[in-house]
C-alpha cells in the first residue's frame, strides 16, 4: 500500500505545474533615449526566448525581464555589455507564486469567497450560482473557447432596456487579479443596490455586462501547468508553440506595431483577425449592442495604468476626437480610486504614453465598436509582485477599482 501511494505521488508530480524556482525578474530603468534604444535592441533580440513582463516603453519607465537559471548569466552579461544597469527586482519567482495563495486562511464568510483566487471551473460555477441567488443578475453564455469551455458573462440590470456598460477581465491568463476584481465588483453592484444610492443609480442608468474570465483555457492552464502562461491554448499550424495573444487578435489595425508574427512570441497576433475563438465569439455577441454601448473596459495587470486609444500607434497626433473627454473622465475615476488606499495610477494615451500594441482591445472598443469611452486598465501592482498579487490584496483591489467604476457608472457618458 505504501508503495502504491508513493507511486501515485510520483505520477501526480510528473505532470505537475512548472516550477519557477531560481527564476528572477530583472528591472532596467532606461535613463535617457540612448539607453531606451539599447533596451529596445535587447528586447528585439531576446523577445522569443525571454519573458519580458514589462517591455520597453519610455525613459524612466521600468522594463521587467524574467530569466530562468539557464539564461540568467548570459542576460546579465548582455545587459552589462550594453551599459544598462539593472536590479534584481524579484529574487525568486516561485517564492512569489508560493506566497500568492493564503494556504492557512479560513473563510469566515458564508458562501463564495471573493478574497481568494478561484479555478476556471469555480468561476464558471460562480456565474451560475450568482445568477440564481441575486435577483438583478442573469447568467449569459457567450460561446465556447478553443478547448470547449464556456465563456460566460453576468448581466446586472434593474429591468427595462438601457445603454450598456461592458467590462471584461482575464484576457491574459496569468493576470489573476483581473478575474478576482471583476467578480468582486459584480458582487458589489448586485448586492449593494438596495443600500448604496450610488450603486442604485449605476444599475438604474445602465445595463452591466461583466465577463470575469475571457481567456478561460489559458486561465485553466495557469492552474494546471504553467502559472506564467499568457496566451490562449489554440495550437498553431507548423509550430510547436501554442497560443495566440488574444489582446493582439482584435480586428482594428490588426498585425501592426507591437504585435508579433512569430507563433512562439507571447504577443503573437494570430493567423487572421479574430482567429482566436474566444475573441471571435465575444465579438459576435457584442454586435447586439451596436450603437448602444456607453463604456468598454478591458482589465489587466500590472502597472497601475488607466489608458485610452489609440494603442496601435505611438503618434500622438493621429486623429482621435474624444481623447480630451476620455482623459478627463479617467482622471476623475482614478482620483476616486486613489482616495481609498493611495494606490497611484497613471492616465494616458495607450500607444504614445506607453507602447504601441496593434489589434488590442481598447482600439477595438473605440474603433470597431464605436464606444466613446473605451479603456484598457492595468490593475495592481507596480511590479513588486507583478502577476502574483497575494490574495490578501484582492479585496482592496476590488474596493478601490469599484470606486473608479462608480465615477464612470454614474456619469451620463455622453
Ligand atoms: Zn494583460
Coordinates of C-alpha atoms and ligand atoms in Angstrom, one line a residue:
X1 CA 0.0 0.0 0.0
X2 CA 2.8 2.3 0.9
X3 CA 4.5 1.6 -2.4
X4 CA 1.2 2.3 -4.3
X5 CA 0.9 5.7 -2.5
X6 CA 4.5 6.6 -3.3
X7 CA 3.8 5.7 -7.0
X8 CA 0.7 7.8 -7.1
X9 CA 2.6 10.7 -5.7
X10 CA 5.2 10.2 -8.3
X11 CA 2.7 10.1 -11.1
X12 CA 1.0 13.2 -9.8
X13 CA 4.2 15.2 -9.6
X14 CA 5.3 14.1 -13.0
X15 CA 2.5 16.1 -14.5
X16 CA 3.0 18.9 -12.0
X17 CA 2.9 22.6 -12.5
X18 CA 6.0 24.2 -13.9
X19 CA 8.4 25.2 -11.2
X20 CA 9.8 28.8 -11.2
X21 CA 12.5 28.2 -8.6
X22 CA 15.6 30.2 -9.5
X23 CA 13.7 32.4 -11.9
X24 CA 14.4 36.1 -11.3
X25 CA 12.9 39.3 -12.6
X26 CA 15.5 41.9 -13.5
X27 CA 14.4 45.6 -13.7
X28 CA 16.1 48.0 -16.0
X29 CA 15.1 51.7 -15.9
X30 CA 16.4 53.4 -19.1
X31 CA 17.7 56.9 -18.1
X32 CA 17.8 58.5 -21.5
X33 CA 16.8 57.9 -25.1
X34 CA 20.0 56.2 -25.9
X35 CA 19.6 53.7 -23.1
X36 CA 16.0 53.2 -24.1
X37 CA 17.1 52.3 -27.7
X38 CA 19.6 49.8 -26.3
X39 CA 16.9 48.1 -24.2
X40 CA 14.7 48.1 -27.3
X41 CA 17.5 46.4 -29.2
X42 CA 17.9 43.8 -26.5
X43 CA 14.1 43.2 -26.5
X44 CA 14.1 42.6 -30.2
X45 CA 16.9 40.1 -29.8
X46 CA 15.5 38.2 -26.8
X47 CA 11.7 38.6 -27.2
X48 CA 11.2 35.0 -28.3
X49 CA 13.3 33.3 -25.7
X50 CA 12.9 35.6 -22.6
X51 CA 9.7 36.6 -20.9
X52 CA 9.5 40.4 -20.8
X53 CA 7.0 41.1 -18.0
X54 CA 7.2 44.7 -19.0
X55 CA 8.5 45.6 -22.4
X56 CA 10.5 48.8 -23.0
X57 CA 8.2 51.9 -23.2
X58 CA 9.5 55.3 -22.2
X59 CA 12.6 56.8 -20.5
X60 CA 12.3 56.3 -16.7
X61 CA 9.7 53.6 -17.1
X62 CA 10.8 50.2 -15.8
X63 CA 11.5 47.2 -18.1
X64 CA 10.9 43.9 -16.2
X65 CA 12.6 40.8 -17.6
X66 CA 12.0 37.3 -16.2
X67 CA 15.0 35.0 -16.6
X68 CA 15.4 31.3 -15.8
X69 CA 18.5 30.0 -14.2
X70 CA 19.9 28.8 -17.5
X71 CA 19.9 32.2 -19.2
X72 CA 20.5 34.4 -16.1
X73 CA 24.2 34.9 -16.5
X74 CA 24.0 35.4 -20.3
X75 CA 21.3 38.1 -20.0
X76 CA 23.1 39.8 -17.1
X77 CA 26.4 39.9 -19.1
X78 CA 24.5 41.2 -22.2
X79 CA 22.9 44.0 -20.1
X80 CA 26.3 45.0 -18.7
X81 CA 27.9 44.9 -22.1
X82 CA 25.3 47.4 -23.3
X83 CA 25.9 49.6 -20.3
X84 CA 22.5 49.0 -18.8
X85 CA 22.2 49.0 -15.0
X86 CA 19.7 46.5 -13.6
X87 CA 18.4 45.5 -10.2
X88 CA 17.2 42.1 -9.2
X89 CA 13.5 43.0 -8.7
X90 CA 12.1 39.6 -7.9
X91 CA 14.7 37.3 -6.3
X92 CA 12.8 34.1 -6.8
X93 CA 9.5 33.9 -8.8
X94 CA 8.5 30.6 -7.3
X95 CA 8.6 32.2 -3.8
X96 CA 6.0 34.8 -5.0
X97 CA 3.9 32.0 -6.5
X98 CA 4.0 30.1 -3.3
X99 CA 3.1 33.2 -1.3
X100 CA 0.2 34.5 -3.5
X101 CA -2.3 32.0 -2.1
X102 CA -3.1 32.0 1.6
X103 CA -2.8 28.3 2.4
X104 CA -3.8 28.6 6.0
X105 CA -6.6 31.1 5.6
X106 CA -10.1 30.2 6.8
X107 CA -13.1 31.5 5.0
X108 CA -15.2 33.1 7.8
X109 CA -17.8 34.5 5.4
X110 CA -20.7 32.3 4.3
X111 CA -20.9 31.5 0.5
X112 CA -18.5 32.3 -2.2
X113 CA -15.2 33.7 -1.0
X114 CA -14.3 36.9 -3.0
X115 CA -11.0 37.3 -1.3
X116 CA -9.2 34.2 -2.8
X117 CA -8.3 33.1 -6.3
X118 CA -10.7 30.6 -7.9
X119 CA -10.2 28.0 -10.7
X120 CA -11.7 28.2 -14.1
X121 CA -14.4 25.7 -13.1
X122 CA -15.2 27.6 -9.9
X123 CA -15.6 30.9 -11.8
X124 CA -17.9 29.3 -14.3
X125 CA -20.0 27.8 -11.4
X126 CA -19.9 31.2 -9.7
X127 CA -21.7 32.8 -12.7
X128 CA -24.5 30.2 -12.4
X129 CA -24.8 30.4 -8.6
X130 CA -24.6 34.2 -8.6
X131 CA -27.4 34.5 -11.1
X132 CA -29.5 32.0 -9.1
X133 CA -29.0 33.9 -5.9
X134 CA -29.2 37.5 -7.0
X135 CA -32.5 39.0 -8.4
X136 CA -30.7 41.6 -10.5
X137 CA -28.3 39.1 -12.1
X138 CA -28.7 36.9 -15.2
X139 CA -26.3 34.3 -16.4
X140 CA -25.2 34.6 -20.0
X141 CA -23.3 32.1 -22.1
X142 CA -21.4 33.9 -24.8
X143 CA -19.8 30.9 -26.6
X144 CA -17.1 28.3 -26.4
X145 CA -13.3 28.5 -26.1
X146 CA -10.9 26.5 -28.2
X147 CA -11.0 23.7 -25.6
X148 CA -14.8 24.0 -25.4
X149 CA -15.1 25.7 -22.1
X150 CA -18.0 28.1 -21.7
X151 CA -17.2 31.8 -21.8
X152 CA -19.8 33.5 -19.6
X153 CA -20.9 36.9 -18.6
X154 CA -23.1 38.2 -15.8
X155 CA -25.8 40.7 -16.7
X156 CA -26.7 43.1 -13.9
X157 CA -29.9 45.0 -14.6
X158 CA -32.8 46.5 -12.8
X159 CA -35.1 46.0 -15.8
X160 CA -36.0 47.8 -18.9
X161 CA -33.6 48.3 -21.7
X162 CA -30.8 50.8 -21.1
X163 CA -27.4 51.7 -22.6
X164 CA -24.8 49.1 -21.9
X165 CA -21.6 49.1 -19.9
X166 CA -19.3 46.2 -20.9
X167 CA -16.4 45.1 -18.7
X168 CA -14.1 42.1 -19.4
X169 CA -11.3 40.5 -17.3
X170 CA -8.8 37.8 -17.8
X171 CA -7.9 38.1 -21.5
X172 CA -4.3 37.4 -20.4
X173 CA -4.3 34.1 -18.5
X174 CA -1.7 34.8 -15.8
X175 CA -3.2 38.1 -14.6
X176 CA -5.2 36.6 -11.8
X177 CA -6.1 39.7 -10.0
X178 CA -8.2 40.7 -13.0
X179 CA -10.9 38.0 -12.8
X180 CA -10.9 38.3 -9.0
X181 CA -11.5 42.0 -9.2
X182 CA -14.3 41.5 -11.8
X183 CA -16.1 39.1 -9.5
X184 CA -15.7 41.4 -6.5
X185 CA -17.1 44.4 -8.4
X186 CA -20.0 42.4 -9.9
X187 CA -20.9 41.3 -6.3
X188 CA -20.8 44.9 -5.1
X189 CA -23.1 46.0 -8.0
X190 CA -25.6 43.2 -7.3
X191 CA -25.7 43.2 -3.5
X192 CA -25.5 46.9 -2.5
X193 CA -28.1 48.1 -5.0
X194 CA -30.7 48.4 -2.1
X195 CA -28.3 50.0 0.4
X196 CA -25.9 52.3 -1.6
X197 CA -27.7 55.1 -3.5
X198 CA -24.7 55.5 -5.9
X199 CA -24.9 51.8 -6.9
X200 CA -28.6 52.1 -7.3
X201 CA -28.0 54.9 -9.7
X202 CA -25.4 52.9 -11.6
X203 CA -27.7 50.0 -12.2
X204 CA -30.7 52.2 -12.9
X205 CA -28.7 54.1 -15.5
X206 CA -27.0 51.2 -17.3
X207 CA -27.3 47.5 -18.1
X208 CA -24.0 46.0 -16.9
X209 CA -22.3 43.0 -18.6
X210 CA -19.2 41.6 -16.9
X211 CA -17.1 38.8 -18.4
X212 CA -14.9 37.8 -15.4
X213 CA -12.6 35.4 -17.4
X214 CA -12.4 35.7 -21.1
X215 CA -9.4 33.5 -21.8
X216 CA -10.8 30.5 -19.9
X217 CA -8.5 27.9 -21.4
X218 CA -5.3 29.9 -20.7
X219 CA -6.6 30.6 -17.2
X220 CA -7.2 26.9 -16.5
X221 CA -3.7 26.2 -17.9
X222 CA -2.1 28.7 -15.4
X223 CA -3.6 26.5 -12.6
X224 CA -2.7 23.1 -14.1
X225 CA 0.6 23.6 -15.9
X226 CA 2.2 27.0 -16.0
X227 CA 1.4 29.9 -13.8
X228 CA 3.0 32.3 -16.1
X229 CA 1.0 31.4 -19.3
X230 CA -0.4 34.5 -21.1
X231 CA -2.0 33.5 -24.5
X232 CA -4.9 31.2 -25.3
X233 CA -4.4 27.4 -25.8
X234 CA -5.0 27.2 -29.6
X235 CA -2.3 25.2 -31.5
X236 CA -0.5 27.0 -34.3
X237 CA 0.0 25.4 -37.8
X238 CA 3.5 24.4 -38.5
X239 CA 4.8 25.3 -35.0
X240 CA 5.3 23.5 -31.7
X241 CA 4.4 26.8 -30.0
X242 CA 0.9 27.0 -28.7
X243 CA -1.4 30.1 -28.4
X244 CA -2.4 33.4 -29.7
X245 CA -2.2 36.6 -27.7
X246 CA -5.9 37.4 -27.7
X247 CA -5.2 41.0 -27.0
X248 CA -3.4 41.4 -30.3
X249 CA -6.0 39.5 -32.2
X250 CA -8.8 42.1 -32.4
X251 CA -9.6 43.4 -35.9
X252 CA -8.8 47.1 -35.5
X253 CA -5.4 47.8 -37.1
X254 CA -4.5 44.1 -36.7
X255 CA -1.0 43.0 -37.4
X256 CA 0.9 46.2 -37.0
X257 CA 3.4 47.6 -34.4
X258 CA 3.7 45.9 -31.0
X259 CA 2.3 42.6 -32.2
X260 CA 4.4 39.6 -33.4
X261 CA 4.0 37.4 -36.4
X262 CA 6.1 34.8 -34.6
X263 CA 4.0 31.9 -33.2
X264 CA 6.3 31.4 -30.3
X265 CA 6.1 35.0 -29.2
X266 CA 3.9 36.0 -26.2
X267 CA 2.5 38.7 -28.4
X268 CA 1.7 36.5 -31.4
X269 CA -1.2 38.2 -33.2
X270 CA -2.8 35.1 -34.6
X271 CA -3.4 33.7 -38.1
X272 CA -6.1 36.3 -39.0
X273 CA -8.0 39.0 -37.1
X274 CA -10.4 37.2 -34.7
X275 CA -8.8 33.8 -35.3
X276 CA -8.8 33.2 -31.6
X277 CA -12.2 31.6 -30.9
X278 CA -12.5 33.4 -27.6
X279 CA -12.4 36.9 -29.1
X280 CA -14.4 35.8 -32.1
X281 CA -17.4 34.6 -30.1
X282 CA -17.3 37.7 -27.8
X283 CA -17.1 39.9 -30.9
X284 CA -20.1 38.3 -32.5
X285 CA -22.1 38.5 -29.2
X286 CA -21.2 42.2 -28.8
X287 CA -22.8 43.1 -32.1
X288 CA -26.2 43.2 -30.5
X289 CA -25.2 46.3 -28.5
X290 CA -24.1 48.2 -31.6
X291 CA -24.6 51.9 -31.1
X292 CA -25.9 51.4 -27.6
X293 CA -22.7 50.9 -25.6
X294 CA -21.6 53.7 -23.3
X295 CA -18.4 52.2 -21.8
X296 CA -16.0 49.4 -22.7
X297 CA -13.2 48.4 -20.3
X298 CA -10.6 45.6 -20.5
X299 CA -8.9 44.9 -17.2
X300 CA -5.3 43.6 -17.0
X301 CA -2.5 43.7 -14.5
X302 CA 0.1 45.0 -13.7
X303 CA 1.4 48.6 -13.8
X304 CA -1.5 50.8 -12.3
X305 CA -2.4 52.5 -15.6
X306 CA -5.7 53.7 -17.0
X307 CA -5.3 54.1 -20.8
X308 CA -7.4 55.2 -23.7
X309 CA -6.9 54.9 -27.5
X310 CA -5.1 54.9 -29.7
X311 CA -3.0 51.9 -28.8
X312 CA -1.8 50.9 -32.3
X313 CA 0.3 53.9 -32.9
X314 CA 2.9 55.9 -31.0
X315 CA 2.0 59.0 -32.9
X316 CA 0.1 61.4 -30.5
X317 CA -1.1 63.5 -33.4
X318 CA -3.1 60.6 -35.0
X319 CA -6.7 62.0 -35.1
X320 CA -8.6 60.9 -32.0
X321 CA -11.5 63.3 -31.4
X322 CA -12.5 62.0 -27.9
X323 CA -9.2 61.9 -26.1
X324 CA -9.9 65.0 -24.0
X325 CA -13.2 63.7 -22.7
X326 CA -11.7 60.2 -22.2
X327 CA -8.7 61.7 -20.3
X328 CA -10.9 63.9 -18.1
X329 CA -13.2 61.0 -17.1
X330 CA -10.3 58.6 -16.5
X331 CA -8.6 61.2 -14.2
X332 CA -11.8 61.6 -12.2
X333 CA -12.1 57.8 -11.9
X334 CA -8.5 57.2 -10.8
X335 CA -8.7 60.1 -8.3
X336 CA -11.6 58.3 -6.6
X337 CA -9.6 55.1 -6.8
X338 CA -6.5 56.7 -5.3
X339 CA -8.5 58.3 -2.5
X340 CA -9.1 54.8 -1.0
X341 CA -5.6 53.5 -0.3
X342 CA -3.3 55.9 -2.1
X343 CA -2.7 53.5 -5.0
X344 CA -1.4 55.8 -7.7
X345 CA -2.4 55.4 -11.3
X346 CA -1.1 56.9 -14.5
X347 CA -3.6 58.1 -17.0
X348 CA -2.7 58.5 -20.6
X349 CA -2.9 57.5 -24.3
X350 CA -2.1 53.9 -24.7
X351 CA 0.3 54.0 -27.7
X352 CA 2.1 57.4 -27.3
X353 CA 2.3 57.3 -23.5
X354 CA 3.2 53.6 -23.1
X355 CA 3.9 51.5 -26.1
X356 CA 2.2 50.8 -29.4
X357 CA 0.2 47.5 -29.4
X358 CA -1.9 46.9 -32.5
X359 CA -5.0 44.7 -32.6
X360 CA -5.7 45.4 -28.9
X361 CA -8.9 45.7 -27.0
X362 CA -9.1 49.5 -26.3
X363 CA -8.8 50.3 -30.1
X364 CA -11.4 47.6 -30.8
X365 CA -13.8 49.1 -28.3
X366 CA -13.3 52.6 -29.7
X367 CA -12.5 52.0 -33.4
X368 CA -14.6 48.9 -34.2
X369 CA -17.5 49.1 -31.7
X370 CA -17.6 52.9 -31.8
X371 CA -17.7 53.2 -28.0
X372 CA -16.7 56.7 -27.0
X373 CA -15.3 55.7 -23.6
X374 CA -13.1 52.7 -24.2
X375 CA -10.3 51.9 -21.8
X376 CA -7.6 49.4 -21.0
X377 CA -6.7 49.2 -17.4
X378 CA -3.6 47.7 -15.7
X379 CA -4.5 46.9 -12.2
X380 CA -2.1 46.5 -9.2
X381 CA 0.8 46.5 -8.6
X382 CA 3.9 48.4 -9.8
X383 CA 5.9 45.2 -10.1
X384 CA 6.8 44.1 -6.6
X385 CA 4.5 41.0 -7.0
X386 CA 3.7 41.5 -10.7
X387 CA 1.3 38.8 -11.8
X388 CA 1.5 37.1 -8.4
X389 CA -0.5 39.6 -6.3
X390 CA -1.1 38.0 -2.9
X391 CA -4.7 37.1 -2.1
X392 CA -4.6 39.4 0.8
X393 CA -4.7 42.3 -1.7
X394 CA -7.8 41.1 -3.7
X395 CA -10.3 42.9 -1.5
X396 CA -8.5 46.3 -1.6
X397 CA -8.1 46.0 -5.3
X398 CA -11.8 45.3 -5.6
X399 CA -12.7 48.2 -3.3
X400 CA -10.6 50.8 -5.0
X401 CA -11.4 49.8 -8.5
X402 CA -15.1 49.8 -7.8
X403 CA -14.7 53.5 -6.6
X404 CA -13.4 54.3 -10.1
X405 CA -16.3 52.4 -11.6
X406 CA -18.7 54.4 -9.5
X407 CA -17.4 57.6 -11.1
X408 CA -17.9 56.2 -14.6
X409 CA -21.1 54.4 -14.0
X410 CA -22.9 57.4 -12.6
X411 CA -21.7 59.7 -15.4
X412 CA -24.0 60.3 -18.4
X413 CA -21.1 59.1 -20.6
X414 CA -22.1 61.4 -23.4
Ligands
LIG1 ZN1 -2.5 41.8 -19.9

